[in-house]
Amino acid sequence: MKRDASVIALAPRRAVAELQARSDDELMRLSSAGLLEAFSTLVRRHEGAVRGFCARLLGGGASGDDAAQDVFLEVWKSRTRYQSQGRFRSFLFAAARNRCFKELRSRPATPIVDDHQIVDASDHLETFLADERRQQLDQLISRLPPKLRDAIWLRYAADMQYDEIAYIVKRPVETVRSRVFHGLSRLRKSFGGSSEGQGR
């Protein structure tokens, strides 16, 4: 703890550089000891990914930004209870997922997209990741059953590994792999695309 206390006494530029070199778990430990700059470093490190993840789950707009702020506020409040196991990113995205699903459950049901609004069937999934078609893909993903939708969002929107997703959803890795595979299969059917391998 002596070394940790020395971070506070460093010149500001050097202190920031020292904090940026720390792992997420070390930063959470410093945050739980009351070092606000350590938590600010964590926020800067992950806010783009969390904001993007929340925006994709909630359909974009300001609700994604609001959700991301709520997530970091919740993490700050629970910082003293965080168990350092090298899984901060999984912990953070589990909090983001829970926050977004809480909001989605409180929303009124929205109508399903008409078939004529769905993009050309001959394109592959990768084509739909382009900006002009991302909204249509998001609509199709949102129509998947929740277990498949979660796996797809966490795998591709949050760019998480299978073991990280398994930790978040509290299921075995093989179950997560299966959910991603079946989710992609359903999306390909919706697009009428090929049955290429399941991706990464």
PDB file of C-alpha atoms in Angstrom:
ATOM      1  CA  MET A   1       0.000   0.000   0.000  1.00  0.00           C
ATOM      2  CA  LYS A   2       3.006   2.272   0.483  1.00  0.00           C
ATOM      3  CA  ARG A   3       3.682   2.265  -3.290  1.00  0.00           C
ATOM      4  CA  ASP A   4       0.008   3.033  -3.955  1.00  0.00           C
ATOM      5  CA  ALA A   5       0.073   6.032  -1.641  1.00  0.00           C
ATOM      6  CA  SER A   6       3.098   7.343  -3.523  1.00  0.00           C
ATOM      7  CA  VAL A   7       0.975   7.754  -6.657  1.00  0.00           C
ATOM      8  CA  ILE A   8      -0.909  10.582  -4.968  1.00  0.00           C
ATOM      9  CA  ALA A   9       2.295  12.470  -4.202  1.00  0.00           C
ATOM     10  CA  LEU A  10       3.654  12.328  -7.770  1.00  0.00           C
ATOM     11  CA  ALA A  11       3.593  15.314 -10.095  1.00  0.00           C
ATOM     12  CA  PRO A  12       0.248  15.326 -11.984  1.00  0.00           C
ATOM     13  CA  ARG A  13       1.606  14.277 -15.397  1.00  0.00           C
ATOM     14  CA  ARG A  14       3.718  11.506 -13.935  1.00  0.00           C
ATOM     15  CA  ALA A  15       0.848  10.346 -11.712  1.00  0.00           C
ATOM     16  CA  VAL A  16      -1.474  10.050 -14.718  1.00  0.00           C
ATOM     17  CA  ALA A  17       1.162   8.076 -16.650  1.00  0.00           C
ATOM     18  CA  GLU A  18       1.689   5.784 -13.671  1.00  0.00           C
ATOM     19  CA  LEU A  19      -2.044   5.186 -13.325  1.00  0.00           C
ATOM     20  CA  GLN A  20      -2.455   4.498 -17.041  1.00  0.00           C
ATOM     21  CA  ALA A  21       0.155   1.756 -16.767  1.00  0.00           C
ATOM     22  CA  ARG A  22      -1.798  -0.015 -14.014  1.00  0.00           C
ATOM     23  CA  SER A  23      -4.163  -2.934 -14.594  1.00  0.00           C
ATOM     24  CA  ASP A  24      -7.909  -2.528 -14.201  1.00  0.00           C
ATOM     25  CA  ASP A  25      -7.836  -4.501 -10.957  1.00  0.00           C
ATOM     26  CA  GLU A  26      -5.081  -2.313  -9.526  1.00  0.00           C
ATOM     27  CA  LEU A  27      -7.057   0.788 -10.460  1.00  0.00           C
ATOM     28  CA  MET A  28     -10.159  -0.608  -8.758  1.00  0.00           C
ATOM     29  CA  ARG A  29      -8.123  -1.333  -5.641  1.00  0.00           C
ATOM     30  CA  LEU A  30      -6.834   2.257  -5.644  1.00  0.00           C
ATOM     31  CA  SER A  31     -10.377   3.509  -6.283  1.00  0.00           C
ATOM     32  CA  SER A  32     -11.687   1.571  -3.306  1.00  0.00           C
ATOM     33  CA  ALA A  33      -9.006   3.301  -1.220  1.00  0.00           C
ATOM     34  CA  GLY A  34     -10.490   6.631  -2.323  1.00  0.00           C
ATOM     35  CA  LEU A  35      -8.184   7.652  -5.185  1.00  0.00           C
ATOM     36  CA  LEU A  36     -10.604   9.357  -7.580  1.00  0.00           C
ATOM     37  CA  GLU A  37      -7.986   9.757 -10.330  1.00  0.00           C
ATOM     38  CA  ALA A  38      -7.594   5.961 -10.444  1.00  0.00           C
ATOM     39  CA  PHE A  39     -11.306   5.608 -11.120  1.00  0.00           C
ATOM     40  CA  SER A  40     -11.180   8.411 -13.701  1.00  0.00           C
ATOM     41  CA  THR A  41      -8.462   6.442 -15.483  1.00  0.00           C
ATOM     42  CA  LEU A  42     -10.740   3.393 -15.564  1.00  0.00           C
ATOM     43  CA  VAL A  43     -13.598   5.469 -16.951  1.00  0.00           C
ATOM     44  CA  ARG A  44     -11.408   6.963 -19.695  1.00  0.00           C
ATOM     45  CA  ARG A  45     -10.116   3.494 -20.547  1.00  0.00           C
ATOM     46  CA  HIS A  46     -13.542   1.874 -20.936  1.00  0.00           C
ATOM     47  CA  GLU A  47     -16.147   4.600 -21.506  1.00  0.00           C
ATOM     48  CA  GLY A  48     -16.112   4.370 -25.308  1.00  0.00           C
ATOM     49  CA  ALA A  49     -16.736   0.627 -25.300  1.00  0.00           C
ATOM     50  CA  VAL A  50     -19.421   0.826 -22.601  1.00  0.00           C
ATOM     51  CA  ARG A  51     -21.158   3.762 -24.283  1.00  0.00           C
ATOM     52  CA  GLY A  52     -21.128   1.936 -27.636  1.00  0.00           C
ATOM     53  CA  PHE A  53     -22.395  -1.275 -26.069  1.00  0.00           C
ATOM     54  CA  CYS A  54     -25.249   0.521 -24.280  1.00  0.00           C
ATOM     55  CA  ALA A  55     -26.159   2.500 -27.397  1.00  0.00           C
ATOM     56  CA  ARG A  56     -26.348  -0.704 -29.460  1.00  0.00           C
ATOM     57  CA  LEU A  57     -28.484  -2.456 -26.865  1.00  0.00           C
ATOM     58  CA  LEU A  58     -30.800   0.510 -26.334  1.00  0.00           C
ATOM     59  CA  GLY A  59     -31.077   1.603 -29.953  1.00  0.00           C
ATOM     60  CA  GLY A  60     -28.680   4.545 -29.954  1.00  0.00           C
ATOM     61  CA  GLY A  61     -29.332   8.123 -28.980  1.00  0.00           C
ATOM     62  CA  ALA A  62     -28.839   9.726 -25.608  1.00  0.00           C
ATOM     63  CA  SER A  63     -30.156   6.684 -23.742  1.00  0.00           C
ATOM     64  CA  GLY A  64     -26.842   4.898 -24.417  1.00  0.00           C
ATOM     65  CA  ASP A  65     -24.881   7.806 -22.940  1.00  0.00           C
ATOM     66  CA  ASP A  66     -27.188   7.994 -19.933  1.00  0.00           C
ATOM     67  CA  ALA A  67     -26.920   4.249 -19.360  1.00  0.00           C
ATOM     68  CA  ALA A  68     -23.116   4.350 -19.572  1.00  0.00           C
ATOM     69  CA  GLN A  69     -22.998   7.137 -16.977  1.00  0.00           C
ATOM     70  CA  ASP A  70     -25.285   5.126 -14.711  1.00  0.00           C
ATOM     71  CA  VAL A  71     -23.047   2.074 -15.119  1.00  0.00           C
ATOM     72  CA  PHE A  72     -19.917   3.940 -14.055  1.00  0.00           C
ATOM     73  CA  LEU A  73     -21.778   5.549 -11.159  1.00  0.00           C
ATOM     74  CA  GLU A  74     -22.907   2.097 -10.007  1.00  0.00           C
ATOM     75  CA  VAL A  75     -19.361   0.725 -10.325  1.00  0.00           C
ATOM     76  CA  TRP A  76     -18.072   3.667  -8.267  1.00  0.00           C
ATOM     77  CA  LYS A  77     -20.650   3.000  -5.550  1.00  0.00           C
ATOM     78  CA  SER A  78     -19.751  -0.700  -5.426  1.00  0.00           C
ATOM     79  CA  ARG A  79     -15.961  -0.210  -5.677  1.00  0.00           C
ATOM     80  CA  THR A  80     -15.289  -1.358  -2.103  1.00  0.00           C
ATOM     81  CA  ARG A  81     -17.149  -4.631  -2.727  1.00  0.00           C
ATOM     82  CA  TYR A  82     -15.325  -5.446  -5.976  1.00  0.00           C
ATOM     83  CA  GLN A  83     -13.472  -8.771  -5.818  1.00  0.00           C
ATOM     84  CA  SER A  84     -10.212  -8.470  -7.734  1.00  0.00           C
ATOM     85  CA  GLN A  85      -9.951 -11.554  -9.962  1.00  0.00           C
ATOM     86  CA  GLY A  86      -8.597 -10.083 -13.183  1.00  0.00           C
ATOM     87  CA  ARG A  87     -12.131  -9.826 -14.583  1.00  0.00           C
ATOM     88  CA  PHE A  88     -12.913  -6.135 -14.282  1.00  0.00           C
ATOM     89  CA  ARG A  89     -13.983  -5.853 -17.926  1.00  0.00           C
ATOM     90  CA  SER A  90     -16.445  -8.717 -17.477  1.00  0.00           C
ATOM     91  CA  PHE A  91     -17.699  -7.134 -14.239  1.00  0.00           C
ATOM     92  CA  LEU A  92     -18.155  -3.795 -16.028  1.00  0.00           C
ATOM     93  CA  PHE A  93     -20.036  -5.240 -19.005  1.00  0.00           C
ATOM     94  CA  ALA A  94     -22.234  -7.336 -16.720  1.00  0.00           C
ATOM     95  CA  ALA A  95     -23.218  -4.087 -14.984  1.00  0.00           C
ATOM     96  CA  ALA A  96     -23.834  -2.456 -18.386  1.00  0.00           C
ATOM     97  CA  ARG A  97     -25.922  -5.394 -19.578  1.00  0.00           C
ATOM     98  CA  ASN A  98     -28.021  -5.357 -16.405  1.00  0.00           C
ATOM     99  CA  ARG A  99     -28.564  -1.593 -16.630  1.00  0.00           C
ATOM    100  CA  CYS A 100     -29.647  -1.784 -20.276  1.00  0.00           C
ATOM    101  CA  PHE A 101     -31.978  -4.734 -19.745  1.00  0.00           C
ATOM    102  CA  LYS A 102     -33.585  -2.939 -16.819  1.00  0.00           C
ATOM    103  CA  GLU A 103     -34.374  -0.039 -19.139  1.00  0.00           C
ATOM    104  CA  LEU A 104     -35.535  -2.310 -21.969  1.00  0.00           C
ATOM    105  CA  ARG A 105     -37.951  -4.098 -19.629  1.00  0.00           C
ATOM    106  CA  SER A 106     -39.472  -0.763 -18.640  1.00  0.00           C
ATOM    107  CA  ARG A 107     -40.087   0.325 -22.243  1.00  0.00           C
ATOM    108  CA  PRO A 108     -43.368  -0.285 -24.043  1.00  0.00           C
ATOM    109  CA  ALA A 109     -43.270  -2.930 -26.781  1.00  0.00           C
ATOM    110  CA  THR A 110     -42.259  -1.660 -30.221  1.00  0.00           C
ATOM    111  CA  PRO A 111     -43.636  -2.936 -33.509  1.00  0.00           C
ATOM    112  CA  ILE A 112     -41.602  -5.473 -35.465  1.00  0.00           C
ATOM    113  CA  VAL A 113     -39.972  -4.347 -38.709  1.00  0.00           C
ATOM    114  CA  ASP A 114     -41.816  -5.221 -41.930  1.00  0.00           C
ATOM    115  CA  ASP A 115     -40.118  -7.734 -44.214  1.00  0.00           C
ATOM    116  CA  HIS A 116     -39.750  -5.144 -46.990  1.00  0.00           C
ATOM    117  CA  GLN A 117     -37.567  -3.044 -44.657  1.00  0.00           C
ATOM    118  CA  ILE A 118     -35.033  -5.815 -44.268  1.00  0.00           C
ATOM    119  CA  VAL A 119     -31.990  -5.469 -46.488  1.00  0.00           C
ATOM    120  CA  ASP A 120     -31.191  -7.480 -49.607  1.00  0.00           C
ATOM    121  CA  ALA A 121     -30.985 -11.186 -48.827  1.00  0.00           C
ATOM    122  CA  SER A 122     -27.843 -11.934 -50.806  1.00  0.00           C
ATOM    123  CA  ASP A 123     -25.468  -9.893 -48.654  1.00  0.00           C
ATOM    124  CA  HIS A 124     -23.320 -11.471 -45.943  1.00  0.00           C
ATOM    125  CA  LEU A 125     -23.351 -10.509 -42.258  1.00  0.00           C
ATOM    126  CA  GLU A 126     -20.106  -8.540 -42.623  1.00  0.00           C
ATOM    127  CA  THR A 127     -21.718  -6.301 -45.264  1.00  0.00           C
ATOM    128  CA  PHE A 128     -24.424  -5.309 -42.817  1.00  0.00           C
ATOM    129  CA  LEU A 129     -21.901  -3.953 -40.342  1.00  0.00           C
ATOM    130  CA  ALA A 130     -21.466  -0.937 -42.622  1.00  0.00           C
ATOM    131  CA  ASP A 131     -22.984   2.218 -41.138  1.00  0.00           C
ATOM    132  CA  GLU A 132     -25.850   2.566 -43.591  1.00  0.00           C
ATOM    133  CA  ARG A 133     -27.154  -0.915 -42.744  1.00  0.00           C
ATOM    134  CA  ARG A 134     -26.225  -1.221 -39.097  1.00  0.00           C
ATOM    135  CA  GLN A 135     -29.660  -0.077 -37.946  1.00  0.00           C
ATOM    136  CA  GLN A 136     -31.352  -2.865 -39.877  1.00  0.00           C
ATOM    137  CA  LEU A 137     -28.985  -5.428 -38.400  1.00  0.00           C
ATOM    138  CA  ASP A 138     -29.638  -4.040 -34.920  1.00  0.00           C
ATOM    139  CA  GLN A 139     -33.375  -4.451 -35.480  1.00  0.00           C
ATOM    140  CA  LEU A 140     -32.919  -8.078 -36.500  1.00  0.00           C
ATOM    141  CA  ILE A 141     -30.670  -8.793 -33.529  1.00  0.00           C
ATOM    142  CA  SER A 142     -33.211  -7.208 -31.192  1.00  0.00           C
ATOM    143  CA  ARG A 143     -35.796  -9.709 -32.501  1.00  0.00           C
ATOM    144  CA  LEU A 144     -33.680 -12.701 -31.422  1.00  0.00           C
ATOM    145  CA  PRO A 145     -34.621 -14.548 -28.224  1.00  0.00           C
ATOM    146  CA  PRO A 146     -32.930 -12.817 -25.255  1.00  0.00           C
ATOM    147  CA  LYS A 147     -30.327 -15.552 -24.645  1.00  0.00           C
ATOM    148  CA  LEU A 148     -29.158 -15.480 -28.269  1.00  0.00           C
ATOM    149  CA  ARG A 149     -29.357 -11.683 -28.452  1.00  0.00           C
ATOM    150  CA  ASP A 150     -27.202 -11.279 -25.323  1.00  0.00           C
ATOM    151  CA  ALA A 151     -24.554 -13.620 -26.684  1.00  0.00           C
ATOM    152  CA  ILE A 152     -24.436 -11.814 -30.043  1.00  0.00           C
ATOM    153  CA  TRP A 153     -24.257  -8.337 -28.468  1.00  0.00           C
ATOM    154  CA  LEU A 154     -21.533  -9.309 -26.023  1.00  0.00           C
ATOM    155  CA  ARG A 155     -19.510 -11.159 -28.662  1.00  0.00           C
ATOM    156  CA  TYR A 156     -19.670  -8.591 -31.438  1.00  0.00           C
ATOM    157  CA  ALA A 157     -20.804  -5.218 -30.018  1.00  0.00           C
ATOM    158  CA  ALA A 158     -18.620  -5.524 -26.913  1.00  0.00           C
ATOM    159  CA  ASP A 159     -15.950  -7.617 -28.697  1.00  0.00           C
ATOM    160  CA  MET A 160     -15.742 -10.052 -25.791  1.00  0.00           C
ATOM    161  CA  GLN A 161     -14.170 -13.481 -25.716  1.00  0.00           C
ATOM    162  CA  TYR A 162     -16.338 -16.525 -25.027  1.00  0.00           C
ATOM    163  CA  ASP A 163     -14.953 -17.006 -21.504  1.00  0.00           C
ATOM    164  CA  GLU A 164     -15.767 -13.380 -20.631  1.00  0.00           C
ATOM    165  CA  ILE A 165     -19.331 -13.815 -21.878  1.00  0.00           C
ATOM    166  CA  ALA A 166     -19.662 -17.069 -19.920  1.00  0.00           C
ATOM    167  CA  TYR A 167     -18.629 -15.218 -16.766  1.00  0.00           C
ATOM    168  CA  ILE A 168     -21.214 -12.477 -17.370  1.00  0.00           C
ATOM    169  CA  VAL A 169     -24.175 -14.731 -18.199  1.00  0.00           C
ATOM    170  CA  LYS A 170     -23.108 -17.387 -15.679  1.00  0.00           C
ATOM    171  CA  ARG A 171     -23.190 -20.238 -18.200  1.00  0.00           C
ATOM    172  CA  PRO A 172     -20.522 -22.655 -19.492  1.00  0.00           C
ATOM    173  CA  VAL A 173     -18.341 -21.517 -22.404  1.00  0.00           C
ATOM    174  CA  GLU A 174     -19.808 -24.208 -24.683  1.00  0.00           C
ATOM    175  CA  THR A 175     -23.319 -22.898 -23.986  1.00  0.00           C
ATOM    176  CA  VAL A 176     -22.167 -19.411 -24.975  1.00  0.00           C
ATOM    177  CA  ARG A 177     -20.548 -20.740 -28.176  1.00  0.00           C
ATOM    178  CA  SER A 178     -23.778 -22.527 -29.018  1.00  0.00           C
ATOM    179  CA  ARG A 179     -25.844 -19.391 -28.432  1.00  0.00           C
ATOM    180  CA  VAL A 180     -23.572 -17.311 -30.669  1.00  0.00           C
ATOM    181  CA  PHE A 181     -23.690 -19.986 -33.379  1.00  0.00           C
ATOM    182  CA  HIS A 182     -27.492 -20.267 -33.273  1.00  0.00           C
ATOM    183  CA  GLY A 183     -27.919 -16.490 -33.128  1.00  0.00           C
ATOM    184  CA  LEU A 184     -25.727 -16.045 -36.207  1.00  0.00           C
ATOM    185  CA  SER A 185     -27.593 -18.856 -37.969  1.00  0.00           C
ATOM    186  CA  ARG A 186     -30.908 -17.094 -37.378  1.00  0.00           C
ATOM    187  CA  LEU A 187     -29.487 -13.805 -38.600  1.00  0.00           C
ATOM    188  CA  ARG A 188     -28.172 -15.476 -41.757  1.00  0.00           C
ATOM    189  CA  LYS A 189     -31.620 -16.964 -42.358  1.00  0.00           C
ATOM    190  CA  SER A 190     -33.158 -13.514 -41.988  1.00  0.00           C
ATOM    191  CA  PHE A 191     -30.653 -12.173 -44.480  1.00  0.00           C
ATOM    192  CA  GLY A 192     -30.906 -15.249 -46.703  1.00  0.00           C
ATOM    193  CA  GLY A 193     -27.102 -15.245 -46.637  1.00  0.00           C
ATOM    194  CA  SER A 194     -24.602 -18.056 -46.774  1.00  0.00           C
ATOM    195  CA  SER A 195     -23.855 -20.431 -43.941  1.00  0.00           C
ATOM    196  CA  GLU A 196     -20.227 -19.509 -43.445  1.00  0.00           C
ATOM    197  CA  GLY A 197     -18.412 -20.406 -40.240  1.00  0.00           C
ATOM    198  CA  GLN A 198     -19.482 -18.661 -37.095  1.00  0.00           C
ATOM    199  CA  GLY A 199     -16.804 -15.995 -37.271  1.00  0.00           C
ATOM    200  CA  ARG A 200     -14.016 -15.285 -34.848  1.00  0.00           C
TER     201      ARG A 200
END
